Amino acid sequence: MKLHEYQSKQLFGRYGVPVPQGLVADTPAAARAAAEKIGLPVVIKSQVLVGGRGKAGGVKVARTLDEAETRARDILSLTIKGLPVRKVLVDPAADIQGEIYLGIVIDRATRRATMMTSSAGGMEIEEVAARTPEKIVRMSIDPFMGLPEYDARDAAAQIGLPRDYWPEFVQIARSLAQAFAANDASLAEINPLAMVRVDGHTRLMALDGKIVIDDSAIPRHPDLAAMRDPDEESEAEKQARAAGLNFISLEGNIGCMVNGAGLAMATLDIIRFYGGTAANFLDVAGGARADKVAAALRIILADPKVKVVLFNIFGGITRGDEVAHGIVTALEEVKTSVPMVARIVGTNQEEGNRILAGAHIATANTFSEAVQKAVELSKQ
Ligand code: GDP
Ligand code: MN
């Protein structure tokens, strides 16, 4: 789950990261009132769950109250990368002297959280990684020790940060590492961490913030769960989550319903092997009952890209007849001409296949036979 910039910065602030004291507004008038409270100049920032808002015109400085209102109106009418802007953050505008990047991610190779920092702040880190990877310094974080001062200082030295900033940098990096661990994050990022001029001094401040919380850890953080933005998910993803399905939408045209995440991934691989493309990853999980299967099929059929549906069920605690009943139930409600291929083996497979044959759904005996049939149908 992603949190908005204003939420991320509030969270980072609680761990000791210096952040601007801004206010959130959802109308131009409210943005004007916020600017009046904060004091001019201000920066008006779109709150949408994507990066690159600056480039898309979603971050604007305002020097007067009228300008704050106009800018807020413009930004609130934007749609950035498909997401409508519903809120803006009004922050005191910063006098920026320089920008660096600071982030913490999970590194699967080392199986640890890893701090990444770079002198190339402000631009998207993916771009830095692609063009000038030597500008990114990585520091692996020991899960028991956390991020020690000496590692943070070493990183600051390696990116060529002037010595005056090292103590602040060390404190900010360690605060971010604590925020990352305490909130079960998979990403915590400050971009830019800016050198900001305040009252004749220059200090480091987090002008942007982004945190992604591991969805599996959400039950441990009811306070964060309450911050979820419903716009983050598509309608299909929302329905899938409510039904307890593991669902990810993909680009292809073969709708898949599989029990078990491993089998679902293998199914995507075999589809590709036979020259087809999957429209989704969908794991109904072990022991799925008919209602869950029906919900899954409704979600698959709601996708206009789907040209064929493939069921790949390996029955253990999942029963073939239950799955077949679910499919038939869903098809009684949703009238569709989309062809379907089912491969059901294991527990109650005979009964399951008999039910499907009665509903005129093609069945296959093996995994590869089912996938080949589905791929063929997807090309007609
Ligand atoms: P992103 O494009 O979605 O990552 O949004 P950011 O919050 O990082 O803002 C993009 C850029 O706007 C930053 O890299 C800064 O250069 C600039 N910016 C952000 N806040 C301020 C501010 O308070 N004052 C000024 N002058 N520029 C800002
Ligand atoms: Mn940014």
XYZ file of C-alpha atoms and ligand atoms in Angstrom:
409
model
C 0.000 0.000 0.000
C 1.307 3.414 -0.986
C 0.848 6.464 1.197
C 0.543 9.984 -0.166
C 3.403 12.446 0.078
C 1.748 14.383 2.917
C 1.122 11.185 4.878
C 4.650 9.907 4.246
C 6.212 13.176 5.350
C 4.090 13.279 8.512
C 5.219 9.752 9.291
C 8.894 10.506 8.583
C 8.589 13.628 10.724
C 7.564 11.512 13.704
C 10.890 9.661 13.428
C 12.914 12.861 13.361
C 13.209 13.648 9.651
C 12.911 17.435 9.128
C 9.914 18.119 6.864
C 8.081 21.311 5.862
C 5.005 22.097 7.946
C 2.332 22.024 5.269
C -1.446 21.745 5.072
C -3.679 19.636 2.846
C -6.501 21.179 0.805
C -9.140 19.757 -1.518
C -10.515 22.988 -2.972
C -8.852 26.134 -4.408
C -10.373 28.214 -1.584
C -8.992 25.863 1.056
C -5.571 26.061 -0.623
C -5.738 29.849 -0.443
C -6.626 29.728 3.257
C -3.773 27.277 3.842
C -1.331 29.590 2.046
C -2.487 32.480 4.227
C -1.865 30.456 7.370
C 1.526 29.169 6.245
C 2.843 32.418 4.809
C 3.981 33.168 1.259
C 5.552 31.960 -0.919
C 4.135 28.436 -0.930
C 4.455 25.416 -3.154
C 1.256 23.672 -4.263
C 1.746 19.953 -4.773
C -0.660 17.425 -6.288
C -1.269 14.411 -4.047
C -1.460 11.412 -6.368
C 0.162 8.027 -5.903
C 2.667 8.295 -8.768
C 6.104 9.799 -9.214
C 7.100 12.491 -11.690
C 4.428 14.949 -10.589
C 6.848 17.837 -11.021
C 7.335 17.047 -14.716
C 3.585 16.606 -15.211
C 2.867 20.132 -13.952
C 1.657 18.930 -10.566
C 4.096 20.992 -8.446
C 3.914 24.800 -8.644
C 5.249 27.706 -6.592
C 2.814 30.527 -5.692
C 3.926 34.002 -4.523
C 0.525 35.554 -3.828
C -2.753 34.284 -2.380
C -4.492 34.726 -5.734
C -1.768 32.726 -7.373
C -2.078 29.998 -4.721
C -5.775 29.706 -5.470
C -5.288 29.657 -9.267
C -2.451 27.149 -9.124
C -4.480 24.921 -6.810
C -7.455 25.113 -9.218
C -5.205 24.144 -12.167
C -3.594 21.271 -10.294
C -6.889 19.949 -8.881
C -8.192 19.637 -12.450
C -5.219 17.541 -13.595
C -5.121 13.805 -14.170
C -1.566 12.553 -13.732
C -0.677 9.159 -15.227
C -4.353 8.202 -15.129
C -4.994 9.347 -11.567
C -7.262 12.325 -10.867
C -5.841 14.880 -8.417
C -8.265 15.210 -5.498
C -6.011 16.895 -2.949
C -3.084 19.284 -2.891
C -0.423 19.781 -0.263
C 0.405 23.404 0.469
C 3.965 23.612 1.803
C 6.069 26.652 2.656
C 8.216 27.138 -0.477
C 11.816 26.193 0.054
C 14.875 28.108 -1.126
C 16.676 25.109 -2.633
C 20.487 25.123 -2.874
C 20.920 21.504 -3.889
C 19.123 18.161 -4.021
C 20.195 14.626 -3.161
C 18.386 11.290 -3.121
C 17.909 9.055 -0.087
C 15.889 5.850 -0.110
C 15.580 2.482 1.558
C 14.359 -0.593 -0.319
C 14.315 -4.348 0.203
C 17.186 -5.953 -1.672
C 16.130 -9.506 -2.459
C 19.659 -10.571 -3.372
C 21.066 -9.745 0.079
C 17.712 -10.356 1.802
C 18.095 -7.079 3.649
C 16.940 -3.527 3.652
C 19.384 -1.437 1.661
C 19.940 2.278 1.839
C 20.481 3.941 -1.513
C 21.755 7.451 -1.794
C 22.838 9.622 -4.670
C 24.073 13.109 -5.408
C 21.652 13.079 -8.373
C 18.578 14.113 -6.389
C 15.276 15.380 -7.723
C 15.073 13.101 -10.745
C 13.569 9.640 -10.719
C 16.019 7.129 -9.287
C 15.187 4.589 -12.022
C 16.546 7.106 -14.510
C 19.723 7.624 -12.468
C 20.146 3.845 -12.198
C 19.783 3.454 -15.962
C 22.031 6.331 -17.055
C 24.594 6.876 -14.298
C 24.518 3.851 -11.992
C 27.904 4.860 -10.536
C 26.132 7.788 -8.877
C 24.161 5.484 -6.579
C 25.800 4.383 -3.329
C 24.315 1.342 -1.557
C 24.610 0.377 2.076
C 23.163 -2.897 3.338
C 21.326 -2.597 6.679
C 21.785 -5.283 9.313
C 18.315 -6.231 10.623
C 19.539 -6.343 14.243
C 21.967 -3.422 14.270
C 19.962 -1.060 12.127
C 21.895 1.590 10.198
C 25.008 2.535 12.177
C 26.334 6.106 12.145
C 29.563 5.079 10.460
C 27.764 3.502 7.484
C 25.561 6.562 7.027
C 28.626 8.842 7.245
C 30.502 6.636 4.793
C 27.607 6.952 2.318
C 27.545 10.744 2.748
C 31.271 10.861 1.985
C 30.916 8.585 -1.030
C 28.304 10.780 -2.710
C 30.504 13.819 -2.105
C 28.127 15.551 0.304
C 29.929 18.536 1.880
C 31.178 17.701 5.373
C 29.001 20.348 7.062
C 25.916 18.282 6.222
C 27.187 14.937 7.460
C 25.741 15.073 11.013
C 22.291 16.013 9.678
C 22.522 13.412 6.937
C 23.455 10.670 9.426
C 20.543 11.580 11.688
C 18.061 11.696 8.782
C 19.252 8.406 7.276
C 18.947 6.642 10.630
C 15.500 8.135 11.255
C 14.380 6.960 7.827
C 15.742 3.473 8.525
C 13.745 3.380 11.771
C 10.585 4.546 10.016
C 11.151 1.870 7.370
C 11.545 -0.970 9.866
C 8.872 0.108 12.359
C 6.216 0.409 9.652
C 7.047 -2.765 7.697
C 7.823 -0.742 4.610
C 9.058 -2.131 1.325
C 10.169 1.345 0.249
C 10.843 4.612 2.070
C 12.146 7.427 -0.080
C 13.067 11.099 0.187
C 13.588 12.670 -3.230
C 14.700 15.337 -3.031
C 16.426 15.565 0.306
C 17.195 19.218 -0.261
C 19.728 21.697 1.023
C 17.368 24.462 2.011
C 18.229 27.995 3.046
C 16.439 29.007 6.269
C 17.292 32.181 8.267
C 20.750 32.493 6.756
C 21.621 28.823 7.357
C 21.460 25.930 4.960
C 20.095 22.632 6.234
C 18.806 19.348 4.919
C 15.057 18.915 4.620
C 12.800 16.240 3.093
C 10.817 18.092 0.405
C 9.213 14.940 -0.927
C 8.334 11.675 0.778
C 7.130 8.293 -0.313
C 6.490 5.147 1.663
C 5.104 1.808 0.497
C 3.859 -0.520 3.220
C 4.049 -4.289 2.742
C 0.413 -5.329 2.254
C 0.958 -8.495 4.268
C 1.846 -6.333 7.283
C -1.192 -4.030 7.085
C -3.109 -5.918 9.810
C -0.313 -4.947 12.221
C -0.806 -1.250 11.431
C -4.469 -0.278 11.739
C -3.448 3.410 11.804
C -1.825 3.049 8.389
C -4.618 0.850 7.020
C -7.021 3.721 7.663
C -4.942 5.928 5.346
C -5.540 3.789 2.272
C -6.570 5.795 -0.770
C -9.306 3.891 -2.653
C -8.003 5.412 -5.919
C -4.828 3.373 -5.555
C -6.651 0.267 -6.719
C -8.699 -0.437 -9.825
C -12.302 -1.649 -9.426
C -11.192 -5.228 -10.181
C -8.412 -5.077 -7.590
C -10.842 -3.773 -4.954
C -13.331 -6.566 -5.622
C -10.541 -9.138 -5.591
C -9.226 -7.926 -2.241
C -12.750 -7.997 -0.761
C -13.191 -11.579 -1.997
C -9.807 -12.657 -0.600
C -8.280 -13.339 -4.027
C -4.699 -12.639 -5.027
C -5.174 -10.750 -8.261
C -2.912 -8.737 -10.521
C -4.032 -7.329 -13.833
C -1.711 -7.931 -16.817
C -1.570 -6.877 -20.474
C -2.566 -10.054 -22.356
C -5.880 -11.675 -23.351
C -6.039 -15.067 -21.601
C -7.949 -14.754 -18.330
C -6.573 -17.199 -15.757
C -8.022 -18.764 -12.645
C -5.580 -20.920 -10.741
C -5.367 -22.275 -7.204
C -2.021 -21.533 -5.591
C 0.419 -18.737 -6.339
C 3.162 -21.081 -7.535
C 0.872 -22.857 -9.972
C -0.469 -19.483 -11.118
C 3.059 -18.278 -11.909
C 3.850 -21.538 -13.677
C 0.658 -21.091 -15.686
C 1.768 -17.652 -16.861
C 5.119 -19.140 -17.904
C 3.535 -22.010 -19.843
C 1.100 -19.617 -21.563
C 4.084 -17.609 -22.724
C 5.905 -20.801 -23.712
C 3.066 -21.668 -26.111
C 2.998 -18.148 -27.535
C 0.071 -16.641 -25.638
C -0.265 -13.763 -23.181
C -2.075 -13.756 -19.832
C -4.642 -11.064 -18.952
C -4.096 -11.515 -15.238
C -2.573 -13.438 -12.393
C -5.321 -14.828 -10.193
C -4.842 -17.199 -7.306
C -8.090 -18.350 -5.680
C -5.943 -19.981 -2.960
C -6.338 -23.386 -1.403
C -9.769 -24.693 -0.411
C -11.707 -22.087 -2.417
C -15.460 -22.563 -2.202
C -17.956 -21.967 -4.989
C -18.726 -18.344 -4.029
C -15.064 -17.378 -4.208
C -14.672 -19.072 -7.580
C -17.760 -17.249 -8.845
C -16.379 -13.886 -7.643
C -13.084 -14.632 -9.390
C -14.807 -15.486 -12.671
C -16.909 -12.300 -12.535
C -13.710 -10.260 -12.113
C -12.026 -12.025 -15.053
C -15.045 -11.616 -17.349
C -15.375 -7.912 -16.493
C -12.068 -7.335 -18.302
C -12.806 -6.510 -21.967
C -9.328 -7.725 -23.031
C -10.168 -11.302 -22.093
C -10.712 -13.506 -25.188
C -10.607 -16.857 -23.440
C -10.671 -18.082 -19.834
C -8.332 -20.799 -18.619
C -8.995 -22.678 -15.361
C -6.034 -24.548 -13.988
C -6.976 -26.323 -10.768
C -4.862 -28.841 -8.931
C -7.205 -30.262 -6.320
C -5.899 -31.045 -2.866
C -7.962 -29.293 -0.244
C -9.558 -27.502 -3.194
C -12.324 -29.742 -4.551
C -12.933 -30.050 -8.272
C -16.717 -30.202 -7.898
C -16.755 -27.030 -5.722
C -14.787 -25.145 -8.368
C -17.047 -26.418 -11.145
C -20.141 -25.334 -9.177
C -18.638 -21.878 -8.735
C -17.970 -21.576 -12.453
C -21.488 -22.679 -13.374
C -23.036 -20.319 -10.785
C -21.116 -17.327 -12.137
C -22.106 -18.218 -15.709
C -25.783 -18.291 -14.764
C -25.489 -14.602 -13.801
C -22.973 -13.336 -16.334
C -23.969 -14.157 -19.871
C -20.839 -14.394 -21.963
C -19.666 -15.717 -25.292
C -16.040 -15.923 -24.148
C -14.804 -19.502 -24.653
C -13.377 -21.387 -21.668
C -10.980 -24.240 -21.111
C -10.704 -26.098 -17.830
C -8.119 -28.458 -16.480
C -9.187 -29.848 -13.146
C -7.214 -32.680 -11.605
C -7.039 -34.118 -8.111
C -9.788 -34.204 -5.498
C -13.219 -34.848 -7.055
C -11.933 -34.301 -10.587
C -14.457 -36.672 -12.216
C -17.396 -34.906 -10.609
C -15.942 -31.502 -11.486
C -15.397 -32.398 -15.115
C -18.889 -33.883 -15.380
C -20.428 -30.615 -14.134
C -18.361 -28.588 -16.606
C -19.204 -30.887 -19.518
C -22.882 -30.345 -18.641
C -22.286 -26.592 -18.939
C -20.505 -27.061 -22.305
C -17.096 -26.000 -21.037
C -14.115 -27.629 -22.771
C -11.995 -29.746 -20.476
C -8.424 -30.893 -20.852
C -6.540 -33.680 -19.147
C -3.140 -32.076 -18.878
C -1.679 -28.694 -18.097
C -0.029 -28.314 -21.509
C -3.103 -29.490 -23.426
C -5.260 -26.930 -21.604
C -2.821 -24.091 -22.226
C -2.371 -24.979 -25.909
C -6.156 -24.965 -26.387
C -6.475 -21.607 -24.596
C -3.666 -20.039 -26.634
C -5.274 -21.261 -29.852
C -8.647 -19.789 -28.860
C -7.005 -16.503 -27.832
C -5.743 -16.061 -31.398
C -9.082 -16.559 -33.154
P 7.786 14.441 -7.866
O 8.109 15.083 -9.175
O 6.477 13.706 -7.940
O 8.874 13.593 -7.338
O 7.547 15.646 -6.816
P 8.563 16.412 -5.836
O 7.878 16.637 -4.563
O 9.881 15.728 -5.755
O 8.759 17.823 -6.538
C 9.441 17.941 -7.778
C 10.429 19.071 -7.729
O 9.778 20.290 -7.386
C 11.519 18.918 -6.691
O 12.606 18.132 -7.120
C 11.939 20.350 -6.448
O 12.940 20.731 -7.370
C 10.671 21.128 -6.720
N 10.122 21.565 -5.433
C 9.505 20.815 -4.495
N 9.224 21.552 -3.410
C 9.708 22.789 -3.656
C 9.753 24.009 -2.936
O 9.310 24.125 -1.798
N 10.334 25.073 -3.555
C 10.843 25.012 -4.809
N 11.388 26.086 -5.357
N 10.833 23.894 -5.509
C 10.263 22.795 -4.953
Mn 10.181 13.597 -5.800
